[in-house]
XYZ file of C-alpha atoms in Angstrom:
344
model
C 3.336 -41.288 -41.770
C 4.386 -37.647 -42.212
C 7.781 -36.612 -43.529
C 9.819 -33.621 -42.664
C 13.230 -32.276 -43.910
C 15.867 -31.737 -41.244
C 17.848 -28.770 -42.637
C 21.401 -29.126 -41.460
C 23.667 -27.656 -44.046
C 27.332 -27.897 -43.268
C 29.644 -25.316 -44.866
C 33.160 -26.351 -44.393
C 34.639 -23.076 -45.912
C 33.432 -19.555 -44.826
C 33.724 -18.493 -48.627
C 30.942 -21.008 -49.374
C 28.441 -19.775 -46.608
C 26.487 -17.350 -48.897
C 25.981 -20.016 -51.729
C 25.008 -22.737 -49.255
C 22.455 -20.542 -47.480
C 20.937 -19.720 -50.865
C 20.806 -23.469 -51.908
C 19.289 -24.355 -48.566
C 16.407 -22.011 -49.052
C 15.913 -23.215 -52.490
C 15.868 -26.763 -51.246
C 13.150 -25.781 -48.628
C 11.052 -24.105 -51.252
C 11.247 -27.518 -53.160
C 10.204 -29.422 -50.186
C 7.193 -27.041 -49.752
C 6.219 -27.458 -53.333
C 6.529 -31.258 -53.137
C 4.286 -31.899 -50.220
C 6.672 -32.255 -47.188
C 4.903 -31.720 -43.813
C 7.597 -29.885 -41.948
C 11.022 -28.237 -42.399
C 13.129 -28.510 -39.291
C 15.841 -25.920 -38.603
C 18.542 -26.170 -36.165
C 21.046 -23.978 -34.376
C 25.007 -23.961 -34.176
C 27.389 -21.106 -33.926
C 30.996 -20.246 -35.000
C 31.942 -23.419 -36.841
C 29.904 -23.940 -40.082
C 28.036 -26.815 -38.731
C 24.874 -25.047 -39.662
C 25.417 -22.550 -42.500
C 22.502 -20.201 -41.750
C 23.406 -20.235 -37.992
C 20.308 -18.816 -36.435
C 17.120 -20.709 -37.040
C 14.876 -17.842 -35.668
C 15.994 -15.439 -38.174
C 16.140 -18.047 -40.890
C 12.608 -19.025 -40.244
C 11.345 -15.635 -41.103
C 12.905 -16.040 -44.674
C 11.296 -19.639 -44.749
C 7.919 -18.209 -43.885
C 8.085 -15.579 -46.573
C 9.181 -17.972 -49.107
C 6.877 -20.993 -48.375
C 3.050 -21.424 -48.485
C 1.879 -24.573 -46.446
C 4.939 -26.520 -44.991
C 5.246 -26.217 -41.224
C 8.507 -24.664 -39.783
C 9.933 -26.339 -36.751
C 12.981 -25.864 -34.551
C 15.178 -29.087 -33.952
C 16.238 -27.189 -31.864
C 16.960 -23.738 -30.570
C 19.872 -23.869 -28.250
C 17.725 -22.409 -25.274
C 20.867 -21.658 -23.188
C 21.646 -19.000 -25.736
C 18.103 -17.276 -25.868
C 16.255 -15.231 -23.275
C 12.968 -16.952 -23.058
C 10.958 -13.804 -23.248
C 12.762 -12.460 -26.310
C 12.206 -16.027 -27.846
C 8.479 -16.101 -27.047
C 8.067 -12.555 -28.791
C 10.204 -13.912 -31.763
C 8.272 -17.080 -32.191
C 4.842 -15.303 -31.555
C 5.790 -12.988 -34.422
C 6.852 -15.956 -36.586
C 3.631 -17.689 -36.029
C 1.884 -14.486 -37.330
C 4.078 -14.246 -40.336
C 3.682 -17.972 -41.251
C -0.140 -17.829 -40.440
C 0.156 -20.408 -37.697
C 2.821 -22.831 -38.994
C 5.550 -22.667 -36.197
C 6.570 -25.720 -33.935
C 9.001 -24.751 -31.236
C 11.542 -27.419 -30.526
C 13.849 -26.787 -27.507
C 17.007 -28.379 -26.048
C 19.842 -27.124 -23.799
C 22.246 -26.670 -26.619
C 25.379 -28.696 -27.717
C 26.808 -31.395 -25.370
C 30.116 -31.154 -27.043
C 30.741 -27.603 -28.324
C 31.700 -25.654 -25.134
C 32.936 -22.752 -27.525
C 29.409 -21.973 -28.322
C 28.435 -21.209 -24.748
C 31.863 -19.288 -24.290
C 30.850 -17.259 -27.320
C 27.568 -16.128 -25.756
C 29.070 -15.779 -22.210
C 26.808 -18.535 -20.891
C 28.008 -21.220 -18.456
C 27.672 -24.634 -20.113
C 27.029 -26.218 -16.672
C 23.787 -24.260 -16.151
C 22.323 -24.836 -19.632
C 20.361 -28.162 -18.789
C 19.135 -26.929 -15.459
C 17.710 -23.669 -16.826
C 15.715 -25.263 -19.691
C 12.783 -26.192 -17.821
C 12.242 -22.774 -16.341
C 12.791 -21.143 -19.805
C 10.121 -23.251 -21.233
C 7.720 -22.404 -18.386
C 8.354 -18.807 -18.769
C 7.703 -19.075 -22.700
C 4.465 -20.809 -22.162
C 3.178 -18.198 -19.627
C 4.184 -15.400 -22.070
C 2.336 -16.872 -25.016
C -0.908 -16.769 -22.964
C -1.087 -12.908 -23.452
C -1.788 -12.040 -19.687
C 0.324 -9.791 -17.592
C 3.354 -11.634 -16.413
C 4.985 -11.516 -13.046
C 7.777 -14.532 -13.172
C 10.181 -15.042 -10.332
C 12.440 -18.068 -10.914
C 16.002 -19.163 -10.208
C 17.336 -17.834 -13.409
C 14.840 -15.067 -14.693
C 12.769 -12.594 -12.718
C 10.561 -10.550 -15.119
C 7.559 -8.468 -15.090
C 5.616 -7.089 -18.082
C 2.132 -6.320 -19.052
C 1.688 -8.950 -21.760
C 3.120 -10.113 -24.937
C 2.274 -8.701 -28.427
C 1.704 -9.976 -30.994
C 0.190 -13.184 -29.566
C 0.669 -16.423 -31.409
C -2.113 -17.293 -33.929
C -2.073 -20.958 -32.752
C -4.337 -21.529 -29.688
C -3.629 -22.058 -26.982
C 0.022 -21.768 -28.206
C 2.401 -23.072 -30.789
C 3.503 -26.733 -30.040
C 6.295 -26.775 -27.573
C 8.513 -29.958 -28.218
C 11.739 -30.985 -26.330
C 14.658 -32.918 -27.931
C 15.481 -35.831 -25.602
C 18.899 -37.451 -25.620
C 18.070 -40.640 -23.652
C 15.490 -42.866 -22.049
C 15.275 -40.870 -18.891
C 14.631 -37.448 -20.296
C 11.942 -39.193 -22.561
C 10.245 -40.648 -19.478
C 10.251 -37.073 -17.943
C 8.660 -35.476 -21.016
C 5.975 -38.261 -21.140
C 5.134 -37.660 -17.362
C 4.527 -33.987 -18.327
C 2.489 -35.018 -21.370
C 5.081 -33.064 -23.691
C 5.849 -34.473 -27.204
C 9.546 -35.120 -27.959
C 12.102 -35.211 -30.622
C 14.098 -38.429 -30.894
C 17.520 -38.256 -32.561
C 19.032 -40.671 -35.226
C 19.774 -44.032 -33.663
C 19.195 -47.766 -34.198
C 15.594 -48.930 -34.398
C 15.779 -50.922 -31.219
C 16.591 -47.944 -29.279
C 13.829 -46.014 -30.981
C 11.276 -48.594 -30.252
C 12.378 -48.646 -26.563
C 12.054 -44.921 -26.474
C 8.388 -44.873 -27.916
C 7.348 -47.702 -25.521
C 8.606 -46.083 -22.590
C 6.907 -42.689 -23.731
C 3.551 -44.573 -24.302
C 3.705 -46.402 -20.845
C 4.498 -43.260 -18.864
C 1.692 -41.255 -20.697
C -0.703 -44.093 -20.002
C 0.343 -44.009 -16.231
C -0.543 -40.320 -16.080
C -4.102 -41.188 -16.588
C -4.336 -39.896 -20.060
C -7.336 -40.841 -22.246
C -6.736 -42.850 -25.412
C -7.454 -39.460 -27.349
C -4.807 -37.628 -25.513
C -2.295 -40.341 -25.827
C -2.884 -40.741 -29.661
C -2.497 -36.825 -29.874
C 0.881 -37.006 -28.090
C 2.208 -39.831 -30.046
C 1.141 -37.870 -33.390
C 3.527 -35.151 -32.298
C 6.693 -37.247 -31.809
C 9.417 -36.955 -34.546
C 12.063 -39.297 -35.173
C 15.322 -38.276 -37.111
C 17.267 -40.253 -39.669
C 19.835 -39.298 -42.318
C 18.303 -40.211 -45.789
C 19.511 -40.481 -49.407
C 17.852 -42.017 -52.246
C 19.328 -42.952 -55.537
C 19.174 -45.142 -58.658
C 22.036 -47.260 -57.832
C 22.341 -48.955 -54.187
C 26.233 -49.234 -54.132
C 26.693 -45.491 -55.387
C 23.992 -44.123 -53.172
C 25.484 -45.835 -50.016
C 29.029 -44.678 -50.956
C 27.817 -41.050 -51.262
C 25.948 -41.328 -48.023
C 29.026 -42.958 -46.178
C 31.259 -40.091 -47.663
C 28.784 -37.527 -46.470
C 28.584 -38.661 -42.927
C 32.269 -38.980 -42.677
C 32.711 -35.457 -44.032
C 30.101 -33.990 -41.633
C 31.408 -35.925 -38.516
C 35.174 -35.011 -39.492
C 34.146 -31.447 -39.686
C 32.423 -31.413 -36.248
C 35.182 -33.018 -34.653
C 37.890 -30.873 -36.104
C 36.059 -27.735 -34.862
C 35.735 -29.227 -31.345
C 39.450 -29.823 -31.346
C 40.235 -26.420 -32.497
C 37.813 -24.418 -30.512
C 36.970 -26.127 -27.195
C 39.244 -25.097 -24.171
C 42.362 -27.505 -23.981
C 41.096 -28.846 -20.609
C 37.727 -29.788 -21.956
C 38.907 -31.648 -24.996
C 36.563 -34.420 -26.125
C 37.995 -37.415 -27.880
C 36.305 -38.689 -30.803
C 35.327 -42.498 -30.215
C 36.113 -45.087 -32.713
C 33.129 -45.898 -35.075
C 31.227 -42.773 -33.857
C 29.621 -42.284 -37.165
C 27.126 -45.278 -36.655
C 26.224 -45.195 -40.209
C 24.101 -48.314 -40.232
C 21.996 -47.222 -37.201
C 21.569 -43.519 -38.474
C 21.459 -43.601 -42.200
C 18.778 -44.980 -44.460
C 20.344 -45.038 -48.067
C 19.600 -46.906 -51.286
C 17.074 -47.226 -54.213
C 13.544 -46.342 -53.698
C 12.499 -49.833 -53.098
C 15.153 -50.199 -50.342
C 14.453 -47.028 -48.683
C 10.711 -47.758 -48.778
C 11.511 -51.067 -46.836
C 13.548 -49.327 -44.271
C 10.879 -46.750 -43.568
C 8.060 -49.545 -43.429
C 10.287 -51.019 -40.638
C 10.104 -47.749 -38.658
C 6.398 -47.631 -39.266
C 5.970 -50.997 -37.846
C 7.741 -50.018 -34.503
C 5.477 -47.172 -34.154
C 7.217 -44.030 -35.785
C 4.630 -41.839 -37.208
C 6.721 -38.859 -38.235
C 10.045 -39.026 -39.824
C 12.449 -35.977 -39.704
C 14.982 -36.664 -42.597
C 18.300 -34.951 -42.889
C 18.404 -34.914 -46.788
C 21.909 -33.380 -47.098
C 24.582 -34.767 -44.944
C 28.067 -33.296 -45.168
C 27.696 -30.867 -47.810
C 26.574 -33.149 -50.614
C 26.409 -32.207 -54.210
C 23.340 -29.948 -54.846
C 22.022 -32.085 -57.773
C 22.520 -35.266 -55.868
C 20.391 -33.909 -53.036
C 17.691 -32.617 -55.404
C 17.570 -35.951 -57.294
C 17.193 -37.773 -53.811
C 14.328 -35.351 -52.841
C 12.513 -36.028 -56.259
C 12.924 -39.738 -56.011
C 11.542 -39.702 -52.427
C 8.591 -37.670 -53.179
C 7.411 -39.359 -56.441
C 8.304 -42.976 -55.536
C 8.274 -43.442 -51.783
C 5.993 -40.746 -50.289
C 2.797 -41.919 -52.019
C 3.177 -45.376 -50.392
C 2.817 -43.935 -46.972
C 0.361 -41.013 -47.649
C -2.582 -42.404 -49.454
C -4.403 -39.034 -49.181
C -3.043 -35.749 -50.268
C -1.488 -33.831 -47.353
């Protein structure tokens, strides 16, 4: 099993943004040094949900400060990006990182209409334009002259430079919210990102994906290659005391979710208000917390249902810096070796 850090630093107060961005970069450097496979960056605007805001710009700093860890997006909010510019930016990042970029795409937030309003993009068109945007990115990455005429973009240019180092192109992976979107990606033989949810739902998604890929006539080798690129997300915290670690985890998740919903109440248009559902935190289904032995057991359960790559949010809700670093250290030294028998 491969392990990645889902870097999602909440900043509740603008005065803390600079400090949290610095601490986040330090955390990423630590993960690189300790043997994590991938750093996953995300995108949110105007609300402090993601302190570094722009994963594309931040990825350049990550590329400069790290040596071996892969750099993935989970995800870029495609509705807020012109696909040709993103193709050029990610190609440059692939060069700067010596071929370590994974481009994860999604339409953008399903809850934060204020993000779309801030960029002058209709929220209703976000999902519909995603497939076309990905097609344009893939065509641009090939380096040939492009003459693209679609519903949302009509562009013509002599060819992208620089081209990505990875051939034929960097991995392009889609975040899927439900079973049907997972099914659609499997039919296209595209890998997916699966968000934090209960293990039964994760198993269902993986089984649907596997069955649909097989139905396309894929070889065993092609199927295995695709399954090896699927990442599943969970919040993770490791500590010396079960009760203390679980309490810190619960507090962090409540802080994070409260911050998200407060921003939605404040910034979404009044006629588009989205009510927070009772028990929306879903702690038991989204969080793995406890001592090293307990966390190892939970991860073994994920391994048994077919999870091969675990994307771990290691700092949920602006946790204490030393608590997070302690958790990363315990995970690396006491848990990771049980799953990675060979050096990464």
